[in-house]
Short mmCIF file of C-alpha atoms in Angstrom, two decimals:
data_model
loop_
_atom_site.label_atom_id
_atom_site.label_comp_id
_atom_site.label_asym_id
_atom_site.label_seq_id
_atom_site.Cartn_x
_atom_site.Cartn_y
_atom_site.Cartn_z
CA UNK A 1 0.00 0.00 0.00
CA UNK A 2 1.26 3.48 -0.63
CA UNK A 3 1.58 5.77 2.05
CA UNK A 4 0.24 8.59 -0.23
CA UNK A 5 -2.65 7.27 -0.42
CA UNK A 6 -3.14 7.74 3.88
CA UNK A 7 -1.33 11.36 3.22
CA UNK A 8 -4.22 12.13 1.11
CA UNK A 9 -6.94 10.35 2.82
CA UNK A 10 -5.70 12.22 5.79
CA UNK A 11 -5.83 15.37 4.49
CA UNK A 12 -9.24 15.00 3.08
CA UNK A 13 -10.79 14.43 6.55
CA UNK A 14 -9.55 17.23 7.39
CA UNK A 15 -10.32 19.92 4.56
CA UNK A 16 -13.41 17.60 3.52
CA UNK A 17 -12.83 18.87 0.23
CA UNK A 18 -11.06 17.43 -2.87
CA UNK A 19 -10.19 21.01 -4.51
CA UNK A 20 -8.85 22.12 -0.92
CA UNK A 21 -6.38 19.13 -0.17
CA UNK A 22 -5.51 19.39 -3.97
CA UNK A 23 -3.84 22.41 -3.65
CA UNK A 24 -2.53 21.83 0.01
CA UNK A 25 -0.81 18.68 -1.74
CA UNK A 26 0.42 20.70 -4.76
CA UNK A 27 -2.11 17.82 -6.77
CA UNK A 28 -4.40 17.98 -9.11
CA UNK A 29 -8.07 17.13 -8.28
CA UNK A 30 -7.91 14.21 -10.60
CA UNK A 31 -4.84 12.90 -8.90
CA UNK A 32 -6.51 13.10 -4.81
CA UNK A 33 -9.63 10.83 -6.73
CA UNK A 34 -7.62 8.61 -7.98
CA UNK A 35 -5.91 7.90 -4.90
CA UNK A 36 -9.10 7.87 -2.57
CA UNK A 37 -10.44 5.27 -5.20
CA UNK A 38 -7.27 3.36 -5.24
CA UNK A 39 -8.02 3.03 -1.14
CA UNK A 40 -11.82 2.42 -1.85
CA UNK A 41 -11.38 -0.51 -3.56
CA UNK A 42 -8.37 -1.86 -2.10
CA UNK A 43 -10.51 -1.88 1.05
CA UNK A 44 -13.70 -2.64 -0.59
CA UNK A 45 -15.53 0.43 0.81
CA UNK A 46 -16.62 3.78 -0.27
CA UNK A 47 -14.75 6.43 2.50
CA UNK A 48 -16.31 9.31 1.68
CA UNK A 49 -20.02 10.86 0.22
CA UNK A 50 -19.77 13.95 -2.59
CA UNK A 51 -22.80 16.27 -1.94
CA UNK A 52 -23.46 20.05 -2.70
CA UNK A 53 -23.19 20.35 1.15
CA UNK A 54 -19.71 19.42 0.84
CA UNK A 55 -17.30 16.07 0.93
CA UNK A 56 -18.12 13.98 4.70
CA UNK A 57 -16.90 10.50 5.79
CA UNK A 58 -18.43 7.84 5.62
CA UNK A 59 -18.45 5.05 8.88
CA UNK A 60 -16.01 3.10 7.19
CA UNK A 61 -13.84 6.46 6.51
CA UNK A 62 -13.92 7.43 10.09
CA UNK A 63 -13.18 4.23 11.38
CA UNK A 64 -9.78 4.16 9.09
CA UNK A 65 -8.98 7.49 10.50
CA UNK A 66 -6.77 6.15 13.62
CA UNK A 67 -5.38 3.31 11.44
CA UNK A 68 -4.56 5.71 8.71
CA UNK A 69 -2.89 7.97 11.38
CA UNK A 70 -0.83 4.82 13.01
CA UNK A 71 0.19 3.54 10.03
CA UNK A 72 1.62 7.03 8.82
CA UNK A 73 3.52 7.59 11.86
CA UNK A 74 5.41 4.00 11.77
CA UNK A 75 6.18 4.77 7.93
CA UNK A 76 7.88 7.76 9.00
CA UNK A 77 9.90 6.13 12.01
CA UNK A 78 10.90 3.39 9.71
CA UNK A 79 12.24 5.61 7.19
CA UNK A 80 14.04 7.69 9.65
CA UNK A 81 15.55 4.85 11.07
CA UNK A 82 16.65 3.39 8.19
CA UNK A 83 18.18 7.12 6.40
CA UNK A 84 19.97 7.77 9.50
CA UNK A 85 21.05 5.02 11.22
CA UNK A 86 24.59 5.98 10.86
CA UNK A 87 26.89 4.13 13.87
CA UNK A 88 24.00 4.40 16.68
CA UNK A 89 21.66 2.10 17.91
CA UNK A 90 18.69 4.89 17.87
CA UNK A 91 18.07 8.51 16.41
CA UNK A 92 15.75 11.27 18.55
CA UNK A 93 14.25 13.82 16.84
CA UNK A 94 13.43 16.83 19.42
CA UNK A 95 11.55 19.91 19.60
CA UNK A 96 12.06 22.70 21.18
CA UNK A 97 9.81 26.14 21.75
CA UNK A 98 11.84 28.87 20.08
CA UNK A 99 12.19 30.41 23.66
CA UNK A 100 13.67 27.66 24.90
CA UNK A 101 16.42 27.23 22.83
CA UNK A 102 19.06 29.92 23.82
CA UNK A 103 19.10 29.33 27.74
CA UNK A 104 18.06 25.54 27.80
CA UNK A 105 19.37 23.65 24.96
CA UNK A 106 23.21 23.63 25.88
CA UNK A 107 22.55 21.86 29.06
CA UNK A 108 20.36 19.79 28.16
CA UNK A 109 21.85 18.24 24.92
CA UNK A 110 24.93 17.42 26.92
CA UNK A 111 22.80 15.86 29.62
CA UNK A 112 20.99 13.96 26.91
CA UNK A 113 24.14 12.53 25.10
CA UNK A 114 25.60 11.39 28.57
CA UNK A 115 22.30 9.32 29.54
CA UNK A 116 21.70 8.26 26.29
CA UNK A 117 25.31 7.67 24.52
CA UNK A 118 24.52 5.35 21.68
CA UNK A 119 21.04 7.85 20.85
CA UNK A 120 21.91 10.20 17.34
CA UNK A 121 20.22 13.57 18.61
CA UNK A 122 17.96 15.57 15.90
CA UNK A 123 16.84 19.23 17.16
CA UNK A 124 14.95 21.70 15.86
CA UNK A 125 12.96 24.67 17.80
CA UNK A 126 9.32 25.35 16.43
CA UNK A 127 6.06 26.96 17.80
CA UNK A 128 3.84 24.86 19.51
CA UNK A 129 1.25 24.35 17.19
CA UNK A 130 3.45 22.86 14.51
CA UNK A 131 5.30 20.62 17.31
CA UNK A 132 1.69 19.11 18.59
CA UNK A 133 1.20 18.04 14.63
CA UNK A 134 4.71 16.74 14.21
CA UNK A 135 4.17 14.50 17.36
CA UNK A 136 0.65 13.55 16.09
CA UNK A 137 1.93 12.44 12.81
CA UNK A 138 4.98 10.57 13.97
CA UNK A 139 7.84 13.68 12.78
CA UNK A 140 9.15 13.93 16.66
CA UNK A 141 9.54 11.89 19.36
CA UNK A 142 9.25 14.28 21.64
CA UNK A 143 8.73 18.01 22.13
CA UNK A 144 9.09 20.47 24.89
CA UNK A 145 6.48 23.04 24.93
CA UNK A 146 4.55 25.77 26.00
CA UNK A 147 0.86 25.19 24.52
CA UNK A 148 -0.93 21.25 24.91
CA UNK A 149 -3.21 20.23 22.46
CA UNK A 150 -5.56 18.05 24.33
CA UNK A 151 -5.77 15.13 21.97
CA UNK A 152 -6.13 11.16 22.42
CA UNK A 153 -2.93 10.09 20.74
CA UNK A 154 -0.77 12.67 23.17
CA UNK A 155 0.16 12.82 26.52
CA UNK A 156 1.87 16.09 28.05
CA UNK A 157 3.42 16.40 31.60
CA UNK A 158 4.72 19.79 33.37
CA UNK A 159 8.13 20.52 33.62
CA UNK A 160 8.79 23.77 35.06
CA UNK A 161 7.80 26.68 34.01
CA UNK A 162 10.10 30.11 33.36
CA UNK A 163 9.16 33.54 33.25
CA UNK A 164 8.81 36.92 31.57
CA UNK A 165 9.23 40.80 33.10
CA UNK A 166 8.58 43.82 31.85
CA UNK A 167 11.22 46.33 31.02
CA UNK A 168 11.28 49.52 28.78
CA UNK A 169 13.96 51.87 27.45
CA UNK A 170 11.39 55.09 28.69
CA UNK A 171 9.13 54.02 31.13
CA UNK A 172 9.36 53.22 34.77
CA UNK A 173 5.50 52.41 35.24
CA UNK A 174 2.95 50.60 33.96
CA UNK A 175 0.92 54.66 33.41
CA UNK A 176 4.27 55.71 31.51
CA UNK A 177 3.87 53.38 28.95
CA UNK A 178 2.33 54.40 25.98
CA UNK A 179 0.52 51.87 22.84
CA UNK A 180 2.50 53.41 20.41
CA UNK A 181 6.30 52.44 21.82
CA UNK A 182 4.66 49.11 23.32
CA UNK A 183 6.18 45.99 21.43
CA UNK A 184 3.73 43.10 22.08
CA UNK A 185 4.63 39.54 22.83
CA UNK A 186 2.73 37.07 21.42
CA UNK A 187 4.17 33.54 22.95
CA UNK A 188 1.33 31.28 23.75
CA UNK A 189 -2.32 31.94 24.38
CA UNK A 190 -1.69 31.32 28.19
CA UNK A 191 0.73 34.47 28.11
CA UNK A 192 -1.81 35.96 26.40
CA UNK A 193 -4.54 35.68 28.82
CA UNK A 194 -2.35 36.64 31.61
CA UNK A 195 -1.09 39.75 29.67
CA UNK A 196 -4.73 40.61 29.13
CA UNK A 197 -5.45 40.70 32.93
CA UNK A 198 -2.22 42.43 33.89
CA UNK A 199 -1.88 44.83 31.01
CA UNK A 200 -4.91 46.35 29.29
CA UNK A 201 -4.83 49.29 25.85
CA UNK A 202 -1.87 47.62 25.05
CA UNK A 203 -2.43 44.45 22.84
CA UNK A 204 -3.26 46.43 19.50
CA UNK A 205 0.88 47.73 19.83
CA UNK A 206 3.00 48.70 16.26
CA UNK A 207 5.17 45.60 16.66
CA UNK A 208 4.79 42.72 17.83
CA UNK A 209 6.23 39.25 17.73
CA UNK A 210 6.56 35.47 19.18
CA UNK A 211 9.59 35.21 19.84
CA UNK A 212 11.99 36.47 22.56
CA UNK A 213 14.74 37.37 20.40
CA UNK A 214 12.98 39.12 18.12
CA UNK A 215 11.24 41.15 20.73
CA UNK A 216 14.66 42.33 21.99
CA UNK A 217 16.40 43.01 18.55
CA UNK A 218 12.83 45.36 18.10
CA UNK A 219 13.54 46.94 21.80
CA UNK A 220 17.31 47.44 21.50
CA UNK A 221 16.48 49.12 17.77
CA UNK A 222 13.41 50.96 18.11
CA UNK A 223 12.97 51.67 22.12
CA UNK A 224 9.83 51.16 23.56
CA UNK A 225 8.45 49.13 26.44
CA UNK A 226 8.23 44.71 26.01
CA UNK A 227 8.06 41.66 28.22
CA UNK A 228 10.97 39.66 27.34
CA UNK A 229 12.16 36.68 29.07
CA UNK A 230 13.91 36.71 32.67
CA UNK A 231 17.42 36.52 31.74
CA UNK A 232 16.96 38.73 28.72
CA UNK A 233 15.50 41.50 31.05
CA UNK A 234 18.19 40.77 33.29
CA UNK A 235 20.85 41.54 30.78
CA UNK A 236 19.21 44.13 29.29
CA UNK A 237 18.68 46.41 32.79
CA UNK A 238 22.59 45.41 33.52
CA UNK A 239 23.57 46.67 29.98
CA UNK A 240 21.71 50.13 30.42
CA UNK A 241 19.79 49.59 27.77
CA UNK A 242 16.25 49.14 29.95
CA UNK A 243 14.81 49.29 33.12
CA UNK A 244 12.31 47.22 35.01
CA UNK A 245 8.71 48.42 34.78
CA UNK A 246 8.56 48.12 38.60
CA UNK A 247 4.89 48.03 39.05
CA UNK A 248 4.46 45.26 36.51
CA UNK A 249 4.29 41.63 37.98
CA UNK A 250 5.98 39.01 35.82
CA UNK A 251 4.24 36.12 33.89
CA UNK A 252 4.88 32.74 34.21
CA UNK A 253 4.79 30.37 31.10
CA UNK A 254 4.41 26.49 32.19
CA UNK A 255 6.62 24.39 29.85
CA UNK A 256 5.18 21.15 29.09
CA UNK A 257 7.14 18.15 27.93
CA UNK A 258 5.09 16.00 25.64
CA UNK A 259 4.52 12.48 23.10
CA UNK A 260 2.98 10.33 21.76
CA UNK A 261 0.73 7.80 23.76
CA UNK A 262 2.49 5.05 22.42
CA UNK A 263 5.54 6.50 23.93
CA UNK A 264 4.60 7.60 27.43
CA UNK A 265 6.22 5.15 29.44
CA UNK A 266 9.27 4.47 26.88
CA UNK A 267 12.35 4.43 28.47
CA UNK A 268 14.57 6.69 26.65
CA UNK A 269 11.32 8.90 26.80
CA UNK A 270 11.23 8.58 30.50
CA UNK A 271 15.01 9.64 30.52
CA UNK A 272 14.48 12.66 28.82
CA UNK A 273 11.30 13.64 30.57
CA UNK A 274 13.85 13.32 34.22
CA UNK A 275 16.73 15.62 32.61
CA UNK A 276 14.22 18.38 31.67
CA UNK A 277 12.31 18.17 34.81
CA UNK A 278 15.37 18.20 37.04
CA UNK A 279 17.18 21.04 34.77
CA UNK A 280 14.01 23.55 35.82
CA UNK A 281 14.15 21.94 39.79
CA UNK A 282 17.71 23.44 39.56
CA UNK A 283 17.34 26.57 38.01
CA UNK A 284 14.02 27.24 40.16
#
């Protein structure tokens, strides 16, 4: 069976349109009937019903869904296994939140290549949304995150959590900061919702951006006022570049480690999971 044929089913339950997942596959519409045909009648069932209201599943369709999904995911592991198998007995592939990445990742890849020494290690630092759909269709093993996606095939646990202040280049209080030098960070809803209690006027702001970096490169250029993480504040203030915004509480972001199901109690999984949580037990 090709897997292109469970790429496309896929991606039909979830545009429930042919001309939609055509051009989301770079296909033509011919093509994505063709191949949902090729899977009707190797199964002997019709998967899905054509109307004017639209293109729906039928029973037999949704009850392929999970299968479809499974058997995507251990196509991909197989292949990655077998293009990069190099000298070790495994390979990892890891995300990270963007965030993350500068204050975290050091310590923790050398922590991961001493517990696991015969593991090949494969990074890369995302937002969470595209992690949550990697893990779901098998492109990570595991990702560390600030945003869950409640869904069957995952399972999340808390690690830690870190935390953003508030510091401008003009403005010692919250009242001295005005929307038009306020650079808004957009890192996960839950930031969001916490900014939106602590901070209000402020949200519709000239610039604004998800990730911490970019948020100081933006403040160090243009001036203004920003929450930015910890450490960046920190070296900011010392730098005289900002102040603290004094009367401005910080906001905590929890950082969740997550994977698939299948992998919860795994042990290299399990390995991982104790370096990350004991890295934020230190650090707190």
């Amino acid at each position: 069976m090709q897997i292109e044929l469970f790429d496309t089913f896929l991606d039909l339950i979830e545009t429930n349109s042919f001309n939609r997942t055509a051009e989301r596959l770079g296909l033509t519409q011919s093509t994505v009937s063709s191949r949902v045909k090729a899977l009707e009648s190797a199964l002997g069932k019709q998967l899905f019903t054509r109307s004017r209201a639209g293109t729906q599943p039928t029973a037999a369709g949704l009850r392929l869904v999970d299968h479809a999904r499974a058997m995507r995911r251990e196509w991909t592991a197989a292949r990655r296994a077998v293009r990069r198998s190099g000298d070790f007995a495994r390979s990892m592939r890891i995300g990270i939140q963007f965030d993350l990445a500068a204050t975290h990742i050091g310590d923790w890849a050398a922590e991961f290549r001493k517990t696991l020494p015969e593991t090949a290690f494969y990074v890369e630092f995302d937002y969470s949304i595209q992690m949550n759909a990697d893990l779901l269709a098998g492109e990570l093993d595991l990702a560390i995150l600030f945003t869950p996606k409640h869904l069957p095939d995952l399972h999340y646990e808390t690690v830690g959590e870190i935390a953003y202040r508030m510091v401008s280049t003009e403005a010692a209080r919250l009242e001295e900061v005005v929307p038009e030098g306020y650079i808004f960070a957009n890192y996960s809803p839950a930031f969001n919702e916490a900014h939106r209690r602590i901070v209000q006027g402020l949200s519709d702001a000239p610039f604004a951006s998800g990730q911490n970096a970019a948020v100081c490169g933006l403040l160090t250029a243009l001036g203004g006022s920003a929450y930015v993480l910890e450490e960046s504040a920190a070296e900011l203030v010392a730098a005289g570049t900002c102040r603290y915004v004094e009367d401005v509480p910080a906001i905590a972001q929890t950082v969740y480690l997550a994977v698939h199901l299948r992998q919860r109690h795994a042990h290299a999984h399990r390995k991982l999971l104790t370096i990350v949580r004991e890295h934020f037990g230190r650090a707190g």
